[in-house]
Coordinates of C-alpha atoms in Angstrom, one line a residue:
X1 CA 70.2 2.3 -3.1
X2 CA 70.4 -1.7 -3.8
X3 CA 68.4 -3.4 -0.9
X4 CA 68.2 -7.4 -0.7
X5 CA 64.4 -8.8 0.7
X6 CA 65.3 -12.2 2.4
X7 CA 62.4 -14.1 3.6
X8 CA 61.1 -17.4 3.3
X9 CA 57.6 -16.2 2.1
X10 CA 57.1 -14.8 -0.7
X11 CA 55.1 -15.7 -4.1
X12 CA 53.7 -18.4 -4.7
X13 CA 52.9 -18.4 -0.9
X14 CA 50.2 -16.0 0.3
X15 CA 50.5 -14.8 4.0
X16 CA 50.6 -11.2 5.2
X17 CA 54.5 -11.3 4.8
X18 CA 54.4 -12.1 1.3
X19 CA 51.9 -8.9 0.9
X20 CA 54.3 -6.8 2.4
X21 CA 57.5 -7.6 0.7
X22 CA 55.2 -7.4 -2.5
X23 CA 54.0 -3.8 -1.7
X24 CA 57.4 -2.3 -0.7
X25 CA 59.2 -3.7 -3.5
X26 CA 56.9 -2.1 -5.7
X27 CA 57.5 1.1 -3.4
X28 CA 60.8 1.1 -3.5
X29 CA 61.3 0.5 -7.1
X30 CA 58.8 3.4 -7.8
X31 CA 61.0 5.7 -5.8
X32 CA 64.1 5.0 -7.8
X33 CA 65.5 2.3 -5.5
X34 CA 66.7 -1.6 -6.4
X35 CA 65.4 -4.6 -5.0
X36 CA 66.4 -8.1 -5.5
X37 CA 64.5 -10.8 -3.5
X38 CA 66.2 -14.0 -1.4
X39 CA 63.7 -16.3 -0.8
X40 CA 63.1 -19.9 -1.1
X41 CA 62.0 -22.4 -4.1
X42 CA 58.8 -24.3 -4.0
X43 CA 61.0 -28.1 -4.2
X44 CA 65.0 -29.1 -3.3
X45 CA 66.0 -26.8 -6.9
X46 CA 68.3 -23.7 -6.8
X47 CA 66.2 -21.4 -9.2
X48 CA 66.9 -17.9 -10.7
X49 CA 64.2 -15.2 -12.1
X50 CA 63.5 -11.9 -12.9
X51 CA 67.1 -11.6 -14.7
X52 CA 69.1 -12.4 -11.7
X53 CA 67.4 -9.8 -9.4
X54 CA 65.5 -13.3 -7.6
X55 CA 67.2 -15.9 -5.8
X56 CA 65.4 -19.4 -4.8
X57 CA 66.9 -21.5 -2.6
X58 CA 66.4 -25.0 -2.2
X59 CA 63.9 -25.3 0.6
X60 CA 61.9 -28.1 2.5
X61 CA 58.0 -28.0 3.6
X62 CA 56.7 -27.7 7.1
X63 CA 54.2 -30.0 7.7
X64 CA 50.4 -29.0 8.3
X65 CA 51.6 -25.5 7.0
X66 CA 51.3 -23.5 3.8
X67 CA 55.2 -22.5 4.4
X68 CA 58.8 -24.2 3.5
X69 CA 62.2 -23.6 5.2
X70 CA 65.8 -23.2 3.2
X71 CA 68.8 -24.5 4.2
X72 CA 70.9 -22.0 5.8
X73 CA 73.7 -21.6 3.1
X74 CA 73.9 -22.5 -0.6
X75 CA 77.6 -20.8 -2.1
X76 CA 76.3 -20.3 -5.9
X77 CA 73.9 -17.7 -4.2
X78 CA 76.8 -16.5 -1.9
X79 CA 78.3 -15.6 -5.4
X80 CA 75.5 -13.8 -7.0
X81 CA 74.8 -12.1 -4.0
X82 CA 78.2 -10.4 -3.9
X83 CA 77.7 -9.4 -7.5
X84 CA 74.6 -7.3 -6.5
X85 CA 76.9 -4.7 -4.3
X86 CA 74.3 -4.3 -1.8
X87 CA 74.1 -1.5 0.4
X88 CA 71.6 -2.8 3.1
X89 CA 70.2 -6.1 3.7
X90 CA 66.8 -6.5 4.7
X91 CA 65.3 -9.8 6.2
X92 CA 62.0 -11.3 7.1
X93 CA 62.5 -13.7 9.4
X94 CA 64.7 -14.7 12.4
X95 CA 64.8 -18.7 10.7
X96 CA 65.9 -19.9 7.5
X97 CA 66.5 -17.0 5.1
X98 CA 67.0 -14.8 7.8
X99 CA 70.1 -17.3 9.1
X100 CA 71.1 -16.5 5.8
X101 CA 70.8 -12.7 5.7
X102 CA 72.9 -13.0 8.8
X103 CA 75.6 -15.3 6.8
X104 CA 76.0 -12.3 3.9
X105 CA 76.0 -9.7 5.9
X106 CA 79.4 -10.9 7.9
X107 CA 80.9 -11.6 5.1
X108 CA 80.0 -9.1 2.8
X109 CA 80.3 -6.1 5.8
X110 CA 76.5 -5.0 4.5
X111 CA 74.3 -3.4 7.4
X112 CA 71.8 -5.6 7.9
X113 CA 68.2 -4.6 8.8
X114 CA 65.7 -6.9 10.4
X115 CA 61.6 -6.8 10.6
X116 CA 59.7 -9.1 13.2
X117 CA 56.7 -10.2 11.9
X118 CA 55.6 -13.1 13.3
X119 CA 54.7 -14.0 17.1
X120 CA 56.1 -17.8 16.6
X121 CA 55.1 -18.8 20.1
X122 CA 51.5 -18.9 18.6
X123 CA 52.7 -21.1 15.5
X124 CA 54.8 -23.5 17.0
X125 CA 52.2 -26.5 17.2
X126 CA 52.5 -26.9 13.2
X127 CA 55.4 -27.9 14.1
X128 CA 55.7 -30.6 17.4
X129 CA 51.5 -31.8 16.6
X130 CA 50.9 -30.0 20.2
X131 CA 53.9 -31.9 21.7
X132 CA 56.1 -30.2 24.3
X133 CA 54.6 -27.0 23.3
X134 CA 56.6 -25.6 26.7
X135 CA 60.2 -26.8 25.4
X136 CA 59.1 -25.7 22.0
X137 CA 58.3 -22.2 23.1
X138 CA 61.3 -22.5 25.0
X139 CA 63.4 -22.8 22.0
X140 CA 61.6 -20.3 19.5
X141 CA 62.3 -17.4 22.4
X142 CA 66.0 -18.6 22.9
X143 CA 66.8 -18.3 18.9
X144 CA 64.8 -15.1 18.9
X145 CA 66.6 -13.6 21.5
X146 CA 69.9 -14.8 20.1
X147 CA 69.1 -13.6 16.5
X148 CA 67.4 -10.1 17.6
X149 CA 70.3 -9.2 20.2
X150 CA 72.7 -8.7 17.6
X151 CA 75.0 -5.7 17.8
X152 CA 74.9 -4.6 14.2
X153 CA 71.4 -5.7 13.6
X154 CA 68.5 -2.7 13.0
X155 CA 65.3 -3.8 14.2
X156 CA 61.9 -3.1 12.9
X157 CA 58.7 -4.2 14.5
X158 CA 54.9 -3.0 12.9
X159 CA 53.5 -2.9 16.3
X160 CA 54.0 -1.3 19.7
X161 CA 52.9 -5.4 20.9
X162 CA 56.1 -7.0 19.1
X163 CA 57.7 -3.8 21.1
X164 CA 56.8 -4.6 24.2
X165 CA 57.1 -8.4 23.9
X166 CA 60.2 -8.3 22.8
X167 CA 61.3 -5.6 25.5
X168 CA 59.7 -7.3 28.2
X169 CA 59.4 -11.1 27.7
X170 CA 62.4 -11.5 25.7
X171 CA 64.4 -8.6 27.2
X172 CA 66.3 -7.5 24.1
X173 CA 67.7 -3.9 25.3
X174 CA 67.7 -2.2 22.0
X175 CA 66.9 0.3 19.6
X176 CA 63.1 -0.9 18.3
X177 CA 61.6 0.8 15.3
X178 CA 57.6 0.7 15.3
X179 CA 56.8 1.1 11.7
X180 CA 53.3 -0.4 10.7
X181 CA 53.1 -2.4 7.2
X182 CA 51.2 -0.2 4.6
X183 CA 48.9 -1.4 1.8
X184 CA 48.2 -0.7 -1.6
X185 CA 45.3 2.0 -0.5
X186 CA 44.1 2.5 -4.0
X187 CA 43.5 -1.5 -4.5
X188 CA 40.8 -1.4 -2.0
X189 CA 38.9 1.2 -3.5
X190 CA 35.8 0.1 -5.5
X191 CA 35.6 2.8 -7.4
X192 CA 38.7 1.6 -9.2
X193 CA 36.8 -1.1 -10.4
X194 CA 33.9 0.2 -12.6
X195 CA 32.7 -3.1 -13.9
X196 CA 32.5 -5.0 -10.7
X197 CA 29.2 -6.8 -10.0
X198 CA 28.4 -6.6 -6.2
X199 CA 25.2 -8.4 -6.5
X200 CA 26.2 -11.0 -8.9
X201 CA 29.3 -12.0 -6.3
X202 CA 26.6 -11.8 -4.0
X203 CA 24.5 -14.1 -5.6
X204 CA 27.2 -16.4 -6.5
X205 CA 28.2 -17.2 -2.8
X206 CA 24.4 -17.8 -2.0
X207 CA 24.1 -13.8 -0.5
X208 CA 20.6 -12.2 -0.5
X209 CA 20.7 -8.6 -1.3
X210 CA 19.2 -7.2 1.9
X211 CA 21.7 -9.7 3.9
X212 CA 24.2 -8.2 6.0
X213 CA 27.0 -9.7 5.6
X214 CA 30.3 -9.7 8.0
X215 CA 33.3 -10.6 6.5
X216 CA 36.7 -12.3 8.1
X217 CA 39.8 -12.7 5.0
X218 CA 42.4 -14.6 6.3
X219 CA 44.3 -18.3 6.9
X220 CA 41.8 -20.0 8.8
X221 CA 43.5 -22.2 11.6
X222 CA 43.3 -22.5 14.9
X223 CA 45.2 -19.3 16.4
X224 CA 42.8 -16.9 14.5
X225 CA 39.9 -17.7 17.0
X226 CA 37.2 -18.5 14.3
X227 CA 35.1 -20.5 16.4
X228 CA 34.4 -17.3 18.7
X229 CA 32.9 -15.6 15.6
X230 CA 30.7 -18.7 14.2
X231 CA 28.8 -19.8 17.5
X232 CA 27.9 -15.9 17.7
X233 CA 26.6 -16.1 14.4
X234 CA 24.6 -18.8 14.9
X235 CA 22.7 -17.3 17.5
X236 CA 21.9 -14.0 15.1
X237 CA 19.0 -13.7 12.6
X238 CA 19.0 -15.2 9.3
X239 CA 19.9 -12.7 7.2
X240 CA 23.1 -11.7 8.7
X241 CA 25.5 -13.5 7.3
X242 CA 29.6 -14.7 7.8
X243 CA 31.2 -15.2 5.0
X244 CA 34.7 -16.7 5.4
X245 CA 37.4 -16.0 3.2
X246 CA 40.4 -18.0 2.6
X247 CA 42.0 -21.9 3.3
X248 CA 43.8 -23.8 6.1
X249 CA 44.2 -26.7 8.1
X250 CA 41.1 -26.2 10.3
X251 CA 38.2 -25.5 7.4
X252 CA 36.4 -28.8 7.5
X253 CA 36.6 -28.4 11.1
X254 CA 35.0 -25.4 11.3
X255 CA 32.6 -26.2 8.4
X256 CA 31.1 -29.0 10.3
X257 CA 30.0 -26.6 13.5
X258 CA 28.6 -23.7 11.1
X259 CA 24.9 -23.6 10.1
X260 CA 23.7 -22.1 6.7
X261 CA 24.6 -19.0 7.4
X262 CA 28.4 -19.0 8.1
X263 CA 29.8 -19.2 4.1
X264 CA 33.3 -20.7 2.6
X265 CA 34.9 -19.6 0.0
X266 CA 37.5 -21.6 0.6
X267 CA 40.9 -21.1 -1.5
X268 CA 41.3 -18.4 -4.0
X269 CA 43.1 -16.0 -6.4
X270 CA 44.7 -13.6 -3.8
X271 CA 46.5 -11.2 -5.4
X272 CA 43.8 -10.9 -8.1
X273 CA 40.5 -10.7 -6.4
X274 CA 40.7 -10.5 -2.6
X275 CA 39.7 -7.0 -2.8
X276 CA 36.2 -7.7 -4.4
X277 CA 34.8 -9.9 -1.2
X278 CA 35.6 -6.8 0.8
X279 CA 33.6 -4.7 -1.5
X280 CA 30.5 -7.2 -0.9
X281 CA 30.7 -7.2 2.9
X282 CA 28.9 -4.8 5.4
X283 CA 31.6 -4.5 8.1
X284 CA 34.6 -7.0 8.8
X285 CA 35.6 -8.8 11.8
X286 CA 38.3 -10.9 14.1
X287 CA 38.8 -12.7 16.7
X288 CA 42.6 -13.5 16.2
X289 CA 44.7 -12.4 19.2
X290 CA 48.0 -14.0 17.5
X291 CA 48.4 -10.7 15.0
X292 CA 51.2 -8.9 15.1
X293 CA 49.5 -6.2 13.2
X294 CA 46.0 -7.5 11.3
X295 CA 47.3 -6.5 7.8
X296 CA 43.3 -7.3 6.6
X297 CA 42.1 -5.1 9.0
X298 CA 44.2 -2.2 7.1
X299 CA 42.5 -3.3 4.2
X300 CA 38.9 -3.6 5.3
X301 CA 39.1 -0.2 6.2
X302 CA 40.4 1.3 2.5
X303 CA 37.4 -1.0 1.1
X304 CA 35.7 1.3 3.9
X305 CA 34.4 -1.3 6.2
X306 CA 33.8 -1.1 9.7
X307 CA 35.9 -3.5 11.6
X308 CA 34.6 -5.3 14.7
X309 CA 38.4 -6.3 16.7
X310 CA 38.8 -8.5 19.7
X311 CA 40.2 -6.4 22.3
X312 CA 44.4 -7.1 21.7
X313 CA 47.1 -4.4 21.4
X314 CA 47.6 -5.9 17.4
X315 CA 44.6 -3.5 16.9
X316 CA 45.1 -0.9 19.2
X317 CA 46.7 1.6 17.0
X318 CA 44.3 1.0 14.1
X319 CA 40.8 0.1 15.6
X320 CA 39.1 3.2 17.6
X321 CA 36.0 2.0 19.5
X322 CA 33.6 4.2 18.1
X323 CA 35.0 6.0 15.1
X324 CA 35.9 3.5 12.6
X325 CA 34.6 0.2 14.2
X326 CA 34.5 -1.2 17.6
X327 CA 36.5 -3.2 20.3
X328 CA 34.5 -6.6 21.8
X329 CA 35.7 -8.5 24.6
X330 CA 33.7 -11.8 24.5
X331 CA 30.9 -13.1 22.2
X332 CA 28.0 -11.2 23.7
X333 CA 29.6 -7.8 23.2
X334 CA 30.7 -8.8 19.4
X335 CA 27.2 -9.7 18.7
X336 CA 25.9 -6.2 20.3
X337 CA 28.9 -4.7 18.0
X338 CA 27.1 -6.2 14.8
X339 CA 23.7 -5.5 16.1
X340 CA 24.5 -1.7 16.1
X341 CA 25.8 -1.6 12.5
X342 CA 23.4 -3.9 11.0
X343 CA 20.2 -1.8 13.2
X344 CA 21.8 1.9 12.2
X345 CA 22.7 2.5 9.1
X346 CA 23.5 6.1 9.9
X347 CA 26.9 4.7 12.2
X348 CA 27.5 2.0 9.8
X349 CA 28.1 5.0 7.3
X350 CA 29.8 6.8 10.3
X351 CA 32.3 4.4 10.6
X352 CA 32.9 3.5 7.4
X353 CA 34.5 6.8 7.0
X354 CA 36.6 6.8 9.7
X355 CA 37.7 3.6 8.4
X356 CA 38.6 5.2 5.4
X357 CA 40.6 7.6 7.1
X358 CA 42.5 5.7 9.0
X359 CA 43.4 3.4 6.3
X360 CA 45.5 6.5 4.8
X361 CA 47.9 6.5 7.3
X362 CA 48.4 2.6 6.2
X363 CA 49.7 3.6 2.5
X364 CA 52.2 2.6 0.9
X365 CA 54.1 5.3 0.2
X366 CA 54.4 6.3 3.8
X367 CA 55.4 2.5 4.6
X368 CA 58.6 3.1 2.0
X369 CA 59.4 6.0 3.2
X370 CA 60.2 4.9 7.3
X371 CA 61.7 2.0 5.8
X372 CA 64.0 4.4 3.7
X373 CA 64.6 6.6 7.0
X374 CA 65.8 3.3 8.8
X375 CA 68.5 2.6 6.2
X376 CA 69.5 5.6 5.7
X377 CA 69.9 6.0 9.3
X378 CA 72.1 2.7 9.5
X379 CA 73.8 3.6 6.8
X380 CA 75.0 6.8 7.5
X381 CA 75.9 5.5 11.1
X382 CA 78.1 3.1 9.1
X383 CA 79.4 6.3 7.5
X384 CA 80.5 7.7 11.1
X385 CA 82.5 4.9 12.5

């Protein structure tokens, strides 16, 4: 089967999308399958890689956000694209690129199926500076609805929340697939990694060995809830630690209400080593409520780590309160929640393998495969007409 990714993340730009269109390519290619990638460039240049199998439109930035936008047709790709014969298009994203997708697959007659990643309702401030966030909204649901609604158009969400939001806010009366993203399981396991120093990470980031340290790995602005998790660490003991992994608009913000216990990392090598700060952490927590799914929570539990999740249906599928971490619904029960781990180490050890367990059903494989039962599906409904 030839399938074309479009999306406007993707490498260089690091976001849970990006890990997922990395991680099923790789899946899919493994199984036998082609993929070539539509995505945008990182400046105005049309650009060309991997022997013709990656297409880089000419894209421009969005302001106060790690994240650019293509234009919505460019007819050299148009041309390359019909070369590739594909049998099922496969976008990321209902802007940009995903215009696009739309564009090709008219044309072209290719089934196009479509994932819903992102709850842009949450993100649209980046955009207006916190202006008319009403009209705003207003618009992101109306070109939602518009792109989502369409006949021919397979739709995938990762969560039963996108499900229901979509059913039931944006009342699109359709077929919904709830497939979850899937992760690299063996990536996370530290075992693969027989040199790796926990102590001397540790000690690098200012880490005692008896701390216990909590981890959160992720973009860190304003709709992941940080500030929930820092002033409940300030009120713990001194050697239980936060340490914060990752970059965004709103670190030095957050940086100048955190006492020496809460510790940045601040930007780094994600592909390479964001697996190592979950081998140094004692459990793993957030307070985002803007997830669609929590893909770091899927990975905190293959590096075995017991999550502590704010009580939203992102988690509800993957967090059980309990038997791989627990559920908090303000500060006082998330501090409790760390209390229990860092005061019993026979449940932190509980946990951790339920973690564990439930990270399996998060692999990769399984993710290619319901992708590959959703095309076929569309296809050989195609095949009927």
């Amino acid at each position: 089967m030839k399938i074309g990714i479009f999306s406007d993340a993707y490498i260089p730009f690091t976001n849970g999308v990006t890990t997922s269109i990395l991680m099923l390519k790789q899946t899919l290619e493994e199984k036998g399958h082609t993929v070539y990638i539509v995505t945008v460039s990182t400046s105005r240049k049309f650009e060309i890689e991997d022997q013709g199998k990656i297409i880089r439109l000419p894209s421009l930035p969005i302001p106060m956000y790690n994240y650019r936008i293509s234009f919505l047709y460019h007819k050299k790709a148009m041309k390359i694209i019909e070369s590739w014969h594909l049998d099922v298009i496969h976008s990321q994203t209902e802007f940009g690129l995903g215009m696009f997708a739309r564009i090709v697959s008219n044309k072209y007659d290719i089934p196009l199926v479509h994932t819903c990643h992102t709850m842009y309702e949450d993100y649209v401030h980046y955009i207006n500076g916190g202006h008319f966030n009403k009209l705003f909204k207003n618009i992101v649901k109306k070109i939602t609805q518009k792109f989502c609604r369409r006949d021919n158009l397979e739709l995938i969400v990762p969560t039963a929340k996108i499900s229901h939001l979509y059913r039931d806010k944006y009342h699109i009366d359709k077929n919904i697939h709830v497939v979850p993203t899937g992760i690299e399981i063996n990536k996370f396991d530290m075992n693969q990694y027989p040199d790796f120093d926990k102590l001397k990470l540790r000690n690098q980031l200012g880490i005692q060995k008896d701390d216990f340290l909590v981890l959160f790995v992720g973009r860190i602005a304003q709709e992941k809830n940080l500030e929930l998790l820092i002033q409940a660490m300030n009120e713990l003991q001194n050697n239980i630690k936060l340490l914060i992994v990752g970059d965004g608009p709103q670190l030095n913000a957050l940086k100048s209400m955190s006492n020496q216990n809460i510790i940045y990392t601040g930007s780094i090598d994600w592909n390479d080593n964001i697996q190592y700060y979950y081998f140094i952490a004692d459990c793993f927590a957030t307070a985002s409520q803007s997830e669609t799914q929590g893909l770091t929570v899927i990975e905190a539990m293959a590096a075995k780590l017991p999550v502590i999740a704010i009580n939203d249906e992102s988690f509800a599928n993957t967090v059980k309160n309990g038997y791989n971490g627990y559920i908090f619904d303000n500060e006082k029960e998330y501090q409790d929640d760390v209390l229990k781990l860092y005061n019993n180490e026979d449940i932190s050890k509980q946990l951790s393998q339920g973690a564990y367990e439930t990270s399996k059903e998060y692999s990769a494989t399984v993710f290619g495969d319901r992708l590959l039962e959703v095309y076929n599906e569309v296809l050989n409904r195609g095949e009927n007409k």
